[in-house]
Amino acid sequence: MRGVVPDLSPDPAGALGDALDRALDGVPAGRLAPVVERLIRDYRSGSVPGAPILRTADDAAAYAAYRMPATHAAVLDVLERAAARLVAPSSLLDLGGGTGAAVWAAAGVWPELTAATVLEAAAPARALGQRLAGGAPSPLLRAARWEPAVLGTSTTLPAADLVTACYLLGELPGPVRDAVVDAAARAARVVVLVEPGTPAGHARILAARDRLLAAGLTVAAPCPHADACPVTGDDWCHFAVRVGRSSRHRVLKAGSLGHEDEKFSYVVAARGDAVTRAPGRIVRHPRTRKGLVTLRVCQADGTLRDTPVPRSRAELFRDARDAAWGDAWPPE
Ligand SMILES: C[S@@+](CC[C@H](N)C(=O)[O-])C[C@H]1O[C@@H](n2cnc3c(N)ncnc32)[C@H](O)[C@@H]1O
């Protein structure tokens, strides 16, 4: 059975954690801690940055140390859930790839991927991303190409089976954001967009979803329909993944907990008919009382429904007890 927040991410204990250790162990925490504080302020400001946020090697190192494990865990969760609904991609183009979280995630989900390209404006992020990937066990990561690119309103993208843009849209002015989503829709068979799980992040995902639908793509996840999002009012559609914190992370963020919960909103859309939508999606923590599990489900007809599953429905009750926020429902 899963915990309150699904999935304690296997990293940073895994290959990415090892790569981060190799790259960052020599960098004194005392030097990175003030940089982390500045990055947290910049990312929380909610405004489109007027200048690049990752300007120096220390900026990129601080980002990789305190954010990359969480963005990697969120993208991994999205791709793992999407994988069941899609034909596996063979090539990946990652926009605003930073230090490479999405390529690490995709490499972990699809062994079928044979080529990956990261487009990234910040040279320090590219350099560190390349260094992290250079020692990875995955041949895809080791061979990944890191290209300088400043995405703008006249961006055209090379064709790729899968285009990802993770934690990027919030850094782009509105017209660039729209142009990048449209360019991704033209270039890809599958588009994956991930944003912070905040009201603003969800609003950006909804606006991008409209553009992907208008471009003729089918939404594969999380929505089980192509209608307007029924999560409205004070609520917003988001999910969460639990991420183990390394000791470096605890020092840098002055935190004592061994984990953090990364909240994210996302959309996966694909071209063609090789997409199977979930029958419904659990969009809140299941509520469990003795003998009753209640699931808030976004349904195929575009409505939200609190679905009670009593113990008397033996098999379904067992499924409901094992179900987690973000899972498809009913089980397929
Ligand atoms: C918050 S980071 C996300 C990095 C990575 N995708 C992740 O999920 O960890 C945003 C990245 O987008 C890059 N970026 C911002 N605006 C960009 C633009 N116009 N063109 C290319 N990259 C851009 C930044 O340099 C930064 O590395």
Short mmCIF file of C-alpha atoms and ligand atoms in Angstrom, two decimals:
data_model
loop_
_atom_site.label_atom_id
_atom_site.label_comp_id
_atom_site.label_asym_id
_atom_site.label_seq_id
_atom_site.Cartn_x
_atom_site.Cartn_y
_atom_site.Cartn_z
CA MET A 1 0.00 0.00 0.00
CA ARG A 2 1.25 3.47 -0.83
CA GLY A 3 1.79 6.21 1.73
CA VAL A 4 -0.10 9.45 2.10
CA VAL A 5 1.96 10.94 -0.69
CA PRO A 6 2.72 8.36 -3.35
CA ASP A 7 6.21 7.06 -4.01
CA LEU A 8 9.31 7.80 -2.02
CA SER A 9 11.49 8.50 -5.02
CA PRO A 10 14.35 6.01 -5.39
CA ASP A 11 16.71 8.93 -5.98
CA PRO A 12 18.84 10.54 -4.60
CA ALA A 13 19.90 7.07 -3.44
CA GLY A 14 20.11 5.94 -7.09
CA ALA A 15 22.30 6.77 -10.06
CA LEU A 16 21.36 10.45 -10.07
CA GLY A 17 22.19 10.68 -6.37
CA ASP A 18 25.59 9.13 -7.08
CA ALA A 19 26.21 11.57 -9.93
CA LEU A 20 25.23 14.52 -7.73
CA ASP A 21 27.56 13.26 -4.98
CA ARG A 22 30.45 12.99 -7.44
CA ALA A 23 29.85 16.47 -8.86
CA LEU A 24 28.98 18.34 -5.69
CA ASP A 25 30.80 16.74 -2.78
CA GLY A 26 33.79 19.07 -3.25
CA VAL A 27 31.64 22.22 -3.27
CA PRO A 28 31.44 23.68 0.26
CA ALA A 29 27.86 23.86 1.59
CA GLY A 30 28.71 27.26 3.13
CA ARG A 31 29.23 28.61 -0.39
CA LEU A 32 26.03 27.10 -1.84
CA ALA A 33 23.65 27.86 1.05
CA PRO A 34 23.24 31.60 0.28
CA VAL A 35 22.82 30.77 -3.40
CA VAL A 36 20.06 28.29 -2.53
CA GLU A 37 18.36 31.04 -0.50
CA ARG A 38 18.49 33.38 -3.49
CA LEU A 39 17.14 30.72 -5.87
CA ILE A 40 14.27 29.92 -3.50
CA ARG A 41 13.38 33.62 -3.39
CA ASP A 42 13.57 33.93 -7.18
CA TYR A 43 11.46 30.83 -7.84
CA ARG A 44 8.86 31.78 -5.21
CA SER A 45 8.48 35.36 -6.48
CA GLY A 46 6.01 34.08 -9.06
CA SER A 47 7.12 36.67 -11.60
CA VAL A 48 8.73 35.98 -14.95
CA PRO A 49 12.47 36.59 -14.39
CA GLY A 50 13.92 39.59 -16.21
CA ALA A 51 17.36 37.92 -16.39
CA PRO A 52 18.52 34.29 -16.32
CA ILE A 53 18.25 32.77 -12.82
CA LEU A 54 21.13 30.32 -13.26
CA ARG A 55 24.05 32.62 -14.08
CA THR A 56 27.11 31.01 -12.52
CA ALA A 57 28.55 27.56 -11.86
CA ASP A 58 27.53 27.92 -8.19
CA ASP A 59 23.95 28.79 -9.25
CA ALA A 60 23.79 25.58 -11.30
CA ALA A 61 25.38 23.55 -8.49
CA ALA A 62 22.90 24.95 -5.95
CA TYR A 63 20.00 24.18 -8.30
CA ALA A 64 21.21 20.62 -8.83
CA ALA A 65 21.69 20.12 -5.11
CA TYR A 66 18.38 21.41 -3.79
CA ARG A 67 15.92 21.28 -6.73
CA MET A 68 16.98 18.63 -9.21
CA PRO A 69 16.13 15.59 -7.02
CA ALA A 70 12.59 16.96 -6.61
CA THR A 71 12.02 17.98 -10.24
CA HIS A 72 13.45 14.61 -11.31
CA ALA A 73 11.06 12.78 -8.95
CA ALA A 74 8.06 14.74 -10.23
CA VAL A 75 8.90 14.14 -13.91
CA LEU A 76 9.62 10.47 -13.19
CA ASP A 77 6.19 10.12 -11.57
CA VAL A 78 4.52 11.77 -14.57
CA LEU A 79 6.37 9.65 -17.14
CA GLU A 80 5.78 6.40 -15.24
CA ARG A 81 2.05 7.09 -15.16
CA ALA A 82 2.02 8.18 -18.82
CA ALA A 83 4.05 5.21 -20.04
CA ALA A 84 1.10 2.83 -19.71
CA ARG A 85 -0.99 5.05 -21.97
CA LEU A 86 1.50 5.68 -24.79
CA VAL A 87 3.60 3.95 -27.39
CA ALA A 88 7.20 4.26 -26.13
CA PRO A 89 9.11 7.17 -27.71
CA SER A 90 12.46 6.74 -29.42
CA SER A 91 13.81 10.30 -29.28
CA LEU A 92 13.58 13.05 -26.68
CA LEU A 93 13.88 16.83 -26.92
CA ASP A 94 13.94 18.52 -23.50
CA LEU A 95 13.26 22.27 -23.47
CA GLY A 96 14.80 24.42 -20.73
CA GLY A 97 16.37 21.21 -19.49
CA GLY A 98 18.54 22.83 -16.83
CA THR A 99 20.80 20.21 -15.30
CA GLY A 100 18.93 17.37 -17.01
CA ALA A 101 16.21 16.16 -14.61
CA ALA A 102 13.80 15.17 -17.40
CA VAL A 103 16.42 13.23 -19.38
CA TRP A 104 17.34 11.26 -16.25
CA ALA A 105 13.65 10.55 -15.65
CA ALA A 106 12.93 9.55 -19.26
CA ALA A 107 16.00 7.31 -19.37
CA GLY A 108 14.63 5.51 -16.30
CA VAL A 109 11.21 4.95 -17.87
CA TRP A 110 11.83 4.20 -21.55
CA PRO A 111 14.76 1.95 -22.50
CA GLU A 112 13.44 2.41 -26.06
CA LEU A 113 14.83 5.98 -26.14
CA THR A 114 17.92 6.10 -28.31
CA ALA A 115 18.58 9.86 -28.62
CA ALA A 116 18.15 12.84 -26.32
CA THR A 117 18.77 16.55 -26.89
CA VAL A 118 18.55 19.22 -24.22
CA LEU A 119 17.93 22.84 -25.27
CA GLU A 120 19.00 25.18 -22.49
CA ALA A 121 19.83 28.89 -22.32
CA ALA A 122 22.14 28.87 -19.28
CA ALA A 123 25.71 27.76 -20.00
CA PRO A 124 26.46 26.80 -16.34
CA ALA A 125 23.38 24.55 -16.25
CA ARG A 126 24.39 22.89 -19.53
CA ALA A 127 27.92 22.33 -18.28
CA LEU A 128 26.82 20.72 -15.04
CA GLY A 129 24.06 18.73 -16.74
CA GLN A 130 26.57 17.35 -19.20
CA ARG A 131 28.96 16.47 -16.41
CA LEU A 132 26.26 14.66 -14.41
CA ALA A 133 25.08 12.75 -17.48
CA GLY A 134 28.63 11.94 -18.61
CA GLY A 135 29.13 9.43 -15.80
CA ALA A 136 25.60 7.96 -15.88
CA PRO A 137 25.03 4.24 -16.35
CA SER A 138 22.48 4.99 -19.09
CA PRO A 139 23.91 5.16 -22.64
CA LEU A 140 21.10 7.60 -23.51
CA LEU A 141 22.32 10.04 -20.85
CA ARG A 142 25.98 9.63 -21.74
CA ALA A 143 25.25 10.35 -25.41
CA ALA A 144 22.74 13.18 -24.77
CA ARG A 145 23.43 16.42 -26.66
CA TRP A 146 23.31 19.72 -24.78
CA GLU A 147 22.64 22.65 -27.06
CA PRO A 148 22.58 26.36 -26.28
CA ALA A 149 19.19 27.82 -27.15
CA VAL A 150 17.12 30.77 -26.02
CA LEU A 151 13.52 29.83 -26.75
CA GLY A 152 11.50 32.77 -28.07
CA THR A 153 8.37 33.70 -29.99
CA SER A 154 9.83 32.55 -33.31
CA THR A 155 11.18 29.27 -31.99
CA THR A 156 10.95 26.27 -34.28
CA LEU A 157 11.95 22.92 -32.89
CA PRO A 158 13.50 19.88 -34.56
CA ALA A 159 11.14 16.91 -34.76
CA ALA A 160 11.29 14.52 -31.80
CA ASP A 161 9.09 11.68 -30.68
CA LEU A 162 8.80 13.14 -27.18
CA VAL A 163 9.15 16.82 -26.23
CA THR A 164 9.33 17.70 -22.54
CA ALA A 165 9.26 21.12 -20.86
CA CYS A 166 9.52 20.79 -17.10
CA TYR A 167 9.40 23.74 -14.71
CA LEU A 168 10.07 25.97 -17.72
CA LEU A 169 6.79 27.68 -18.68
CA GLY A 170 6.74 29.88 -15.55
CA GLU A 171 10.07 31.39 -16.57
CA LEU A 172 8.78 32.47 -19.98
CA PRO A 173 6.81 35.64 -20.82
CA GLY A 174 3.25 34.78 -21.96
CA PRO A 175 3.81 35.11 -25.73
CA VAL A 176 6.98 32.99 -25.57
CA ARG A 177 5.18 30.39 -23.45
CA ASP A 178 2.40 30.10 -26.06
CA ALA A 179 4.89 29.94 -28.93
CA VAL A 180 6.94 27.24 -27.19
CA VAL A 181 3.86 25.09 -26.50
CA ASP A 182 2.72 25.48 -30.13
CA ALA A 183 6.20 24.63 -31.40
CA ALA A 184 6.30 21.55 -29.14
CA ALA A 185 2.90 20.45 -30.49
CA ARG A 186 4.20 20.77 -34.06
CA ALA A 187 7.50 18.99 -33.36
CA ALA A 188 6.39 16.04 -31.24
CA ARG A 189 4.26 12.93 -31.17
CA VAL A 190 4.08 13.21 -27.37
CA VAL A 191 4.32 16.45 -25.35
CA VAL A 192 4.91 16.40 -21.59
CA LEU A 193 4.60 19.63 -19.60
CA VAL A 194 5.25 19.78 -15.85
CA GLU A 195 4.90 22.87 -13.65
CA PRO A 196 4.93 23.52 -9.90
CA GLY A 197 1.75 22.28 -8.20
CA THR A 198 0.51 25.77 -7.38
CA PRO A 199 -2.60 27.62 -8.63
CA ALA A 200 -0.37 29.56 -11.04
CA GLY A 201 1.39 26.41 -12.23
CA HIS A 202 -1.96 24.70 -12.81
CA ALA A 203 -3.26 27.75 -14.71
CA ARG A 204 -0.24 27.57 -17.04
CA ILE A 205 -0.85 23.85 -17.58
CA LEU A 206 -4.52 24.49 -18.40
CA ALA A 207 -3.65 27.22 -20.90
CA ALA A 208 -1.07 24.92 -22.52
CA ARG A 209 -3.57 22.03 -22.55
CA ASP A 210 -6.00 24.21 -24.53
CA ARG A 211 -3.28 24.94 -27.08
CA LEU A 212 -2.30 21.25 -27.37
CA LEU A 213 -5.95 20.28 -27.91
CA ALA A 214 -6.35 23.06 -30.50
CA ALA A 215 -3.29 21.67 -32.29
CA GLY A 216 -5.07 18.32 -32.61
CA LEU A 217 -3.34 16.36 -29.83
CA THR A 218 -5.19 14.07 -27.42
CA VAL A 219 -4.70 14.51 -23.69
CA ALA A 220 -3.40 11.21 -22.31
CA ALA A 221 -2.96 12.23 -18.66
CA PRO A 222 -3.89 13.24 -16.08
CA CYS A 223 -7.31 14.19 -17.51
CA PRO A 224 -9.62 11.34 -18.56
CA HIS A 225 -11.45 13.76 -20.90
CA ALA A 226 -10.89 16.75 -23.17
CA ASP A 227 -13.52 18.97 -21.52
CA ALA A 228 -12.93 21.97 -19.27
CA CYS A 229 -11.11 21.15 -16.03
CA PRO A 230 -13.70 20.61 -13.28
CA VAL A 231 -11.19 21.40 -10.49
CA THR A 232 -12.12 25.04 -9.97
CA GLY A 233 -12.78 27.64 -7.27
CA ASP A 234 -10.27 27.50 -4.43
CA ASP A 235 -8.92 24.17 -5.68
CA TRP A 236 -6.46 23.35 -8.42
CA CYS A 237 -5.43 20.06 -10.00
CA HIS A 238 -2.05 18.93 -8.71
CA PHE A 239 -0.28 15.83 -7.50
CA ALA A 240 2.64 15.10 -5.20
CA VAL A 241 5.61 12.82 -4.88
CA ARG A 242 7.69 12.19 -1.78
CA VAL A 243 11.40 12.75 -2.29
CA GLY A 244 14.11 11.46 0.03
CA ARG A 245 16.47 14.25 1.09
CA SER A 246 20.21 13.71 0.97
CA SER A 247 22.29 15.02 3.89
CA ARG A 248 23.60 17.73 1.52
CA HIS A 249 20.02 18.78 0.83
CA ARG A 250 19.18 18.91 4.55
CA VAL A 251 22.19 21.12 5.23
CA LEU A 252 21.47 23.46 2.31
CA LYS A 253 17.80 23.92 3.12
CA ALA A 254 18.39 23.87 6.89
CA GLY A 255 15.72 21.17 7.12
CA SER A 256 15.59 18.27 9.54
CA LEU A 257 13.02 16.05 7.79
CA GLY A 258 14.35 13.11 5.81
CA HIS A 259 11.97 13.84 2.95
CA GLU A 260 9.97 16.55 1.21
CA ASP A 261 6.78 16.43 -0.81
CA GLU A 262 7.12 17.88 -4.29
CA LYS A 263 3.81 19.13 -5.65
CA PHE A 264 3.33 19.42 -9.39
CA SER A 265 0.72 19.92 -12.12
CA TYR A 266 1.15 18.35 -15.51
CA VAL A 267 -0.27 17.41 -18.86
CA VAL A 268 0.72 14.67 -21.28
CA ALA A 269 -0.71 14.94 -24.80
CA ALA A 270 -0.09 12.84 -27.87
CA ARG A 271 -0.79 12.90 -31.56
CA GLY A 272 -2.58 10.06 -33.31
CA ASP A 273 -4.76 7.33 -31.94
CA ALA A 274 -2.16 5.38 -29.96
CA VAL A 275 -3.35 6.95 -26.71
CA THR A 276 -5.47 5.28 -24.08
CA ARG A 277 -6.97 7.61 -21.51
CA ALA A 278 -7.49 6.60 -17.90
CA PRO A 279 -11.12 5.82 -17.09
CA GLY A 280 -10.87 8.39 -14.26
CA ARG A 281 -8.17 10.01 -12.11
CA ILE A 282 -7.91 10.29 -8.33
CA VAL A 283 -7.24 13.98 -7.71
CA ARG A 284 -7.02 14.08 -3.89
CA HIS A 285 -5.67 11.95 -1.08
CA PRO A 286 -8.12 9.08 -0.60
CA ARG A 287 -10.08 9.57 2.64
CA THR A 288 -10.25 6.40 4.71
CA ARG A 289 -12.66 5.74 7.57
CA LYS A 290 -13.40 2.40 9.11
CA GLY A 291 -15.01 0.33 6.38
CA LEU A 292 -15.16 3.15 3.81
CA VAL A 293 -12.72 4.70 1.37
CA THR A 294 -13.81 7.85 -0.44
CA LEU A 295 -12.02 8.82 -3.62
CA ARG A 296 -12.32 12.16 -5.37
CA VAL A 297 -12.29 11.17 -9.02
CA CYS A 298 -12.08 13.32 -12.14
CA GLN A 299 -14.31 11.33 -14.48
CA ALA A 300 -14.48 10.60 -18.20
CA ASP A 301 -17.60 12.78 -18.52
CA GLY A 302 -15.63 15.81 -17.32
CA THR A 303 -17.14 15.95 -13.84
CA LEU A 304 -15.62 15.54 -10.37
CA ARG A 305 -17.19 12.99 -8.09
CA ASP A 306 -16.58 11.84 -4.53
CA THR A 307 -16.79 8.07 -4.93
CA PRO A 308 -17.48 6.08 -1.75
CA VAL A 309 -16.22 2.50 -1.79
CA PRO A 310 -17.63 0.54 1.18
CA ARG A 311 -16.07 -2.63 2.61
CA SER A 312 -19.08 -4.57 1.31
CA ARG A 313 -17.65 -4.21 -2.23
CA ALA A 314 -14.82 -6.51 -1.22
CA GLU A 315 -12.47 -6.47 -4.23
CA LEU A 316 -13.07 -2.84 -5.16
CA PHE A 317 -12.59 -1.88 -1.49
CA ARG A 318 -9.18 -3.57 -1.48
CA ASP A 319 -8.28 -1.68 -4.66
CA ALA A 320 -9.49 1.59 -3.14
CA ARG A 321 -7.40 1.03 0.02
CA ASP A 322 -4.34 0.54 -2.19
CA ALA A 323 -5.14 3.47 -4.48
CA ALA A 324 -3.21 6.71 -4.24
CA TRP A 325 -3.63 10.32 -5.26
CA GLY A 326 -2.77 10.47 -8.96
CA ASP A 327 -3.76 6.89 -9.78
CA ALA A 328 -6.25 5.95 -12.48
CA TRP A 329 -9.68 4.86 -11.19
CA PRO A 330 -11.29 2.39 -11.39
CA PRO A 331 -8.24 0.11 -11.63
CA GLU A 332 -7.65 -1.11 -15.16
C1 LIG B 1 13.40 25.89 -13.16
S1 LIG B 1 14.61 25.41 -14.31
C2 LIG B 1 14.03 23.77 -14.74
C3 LIG B 1 15.15 22.88 -15.20
C4 LIG B 1 14.75 21.46 -15.51
N1 LIG B 1 13.81 21.39 -16.61
C5 LIG B 1 14.18 20.77 -14.30
O1 LIG B 1 13.02 20.36 -14.35
O2 LIG B 1 14.89 20.64 -13.32
C6 LIG B 1 14.21 26.31 -15.77
C7 LIG B 1 15.26 26.21 -16.83
O3 LIG B 1 14.79 26.83 -18.02
C8 LIG B 1 15.85 27.57 -18.58
N2 LIG B 1 15.27 28.64 -19.40
C9 LIG B 1 14.54 29.70 -18.97
N3 LIG B 1 14.15 30.45 -20.02
C10 LIG B 1 14.66 29.85 -21.13
C11 LIG B 1 14.60 30.14 -22.52
N4 LIG B 1 13.93 31.21 -22.99
N5 LIG B 1 15.22 29.32 -23.37
C12 LIG B 1 15.87 28.22 -22.94
N6 LIG B 1 15.97 27.89 -21.64
C13 LIG B 1 15.36 28.70 -20.74
C14 LIG B 1 16.60 28.10 -17.38
O4 LIG B 1 17.92 28.51 -17.71
C15 LIG B 1 16.55 26.92 -16.44
O5 LIG B 1 17.63 26.06 -16.61
#
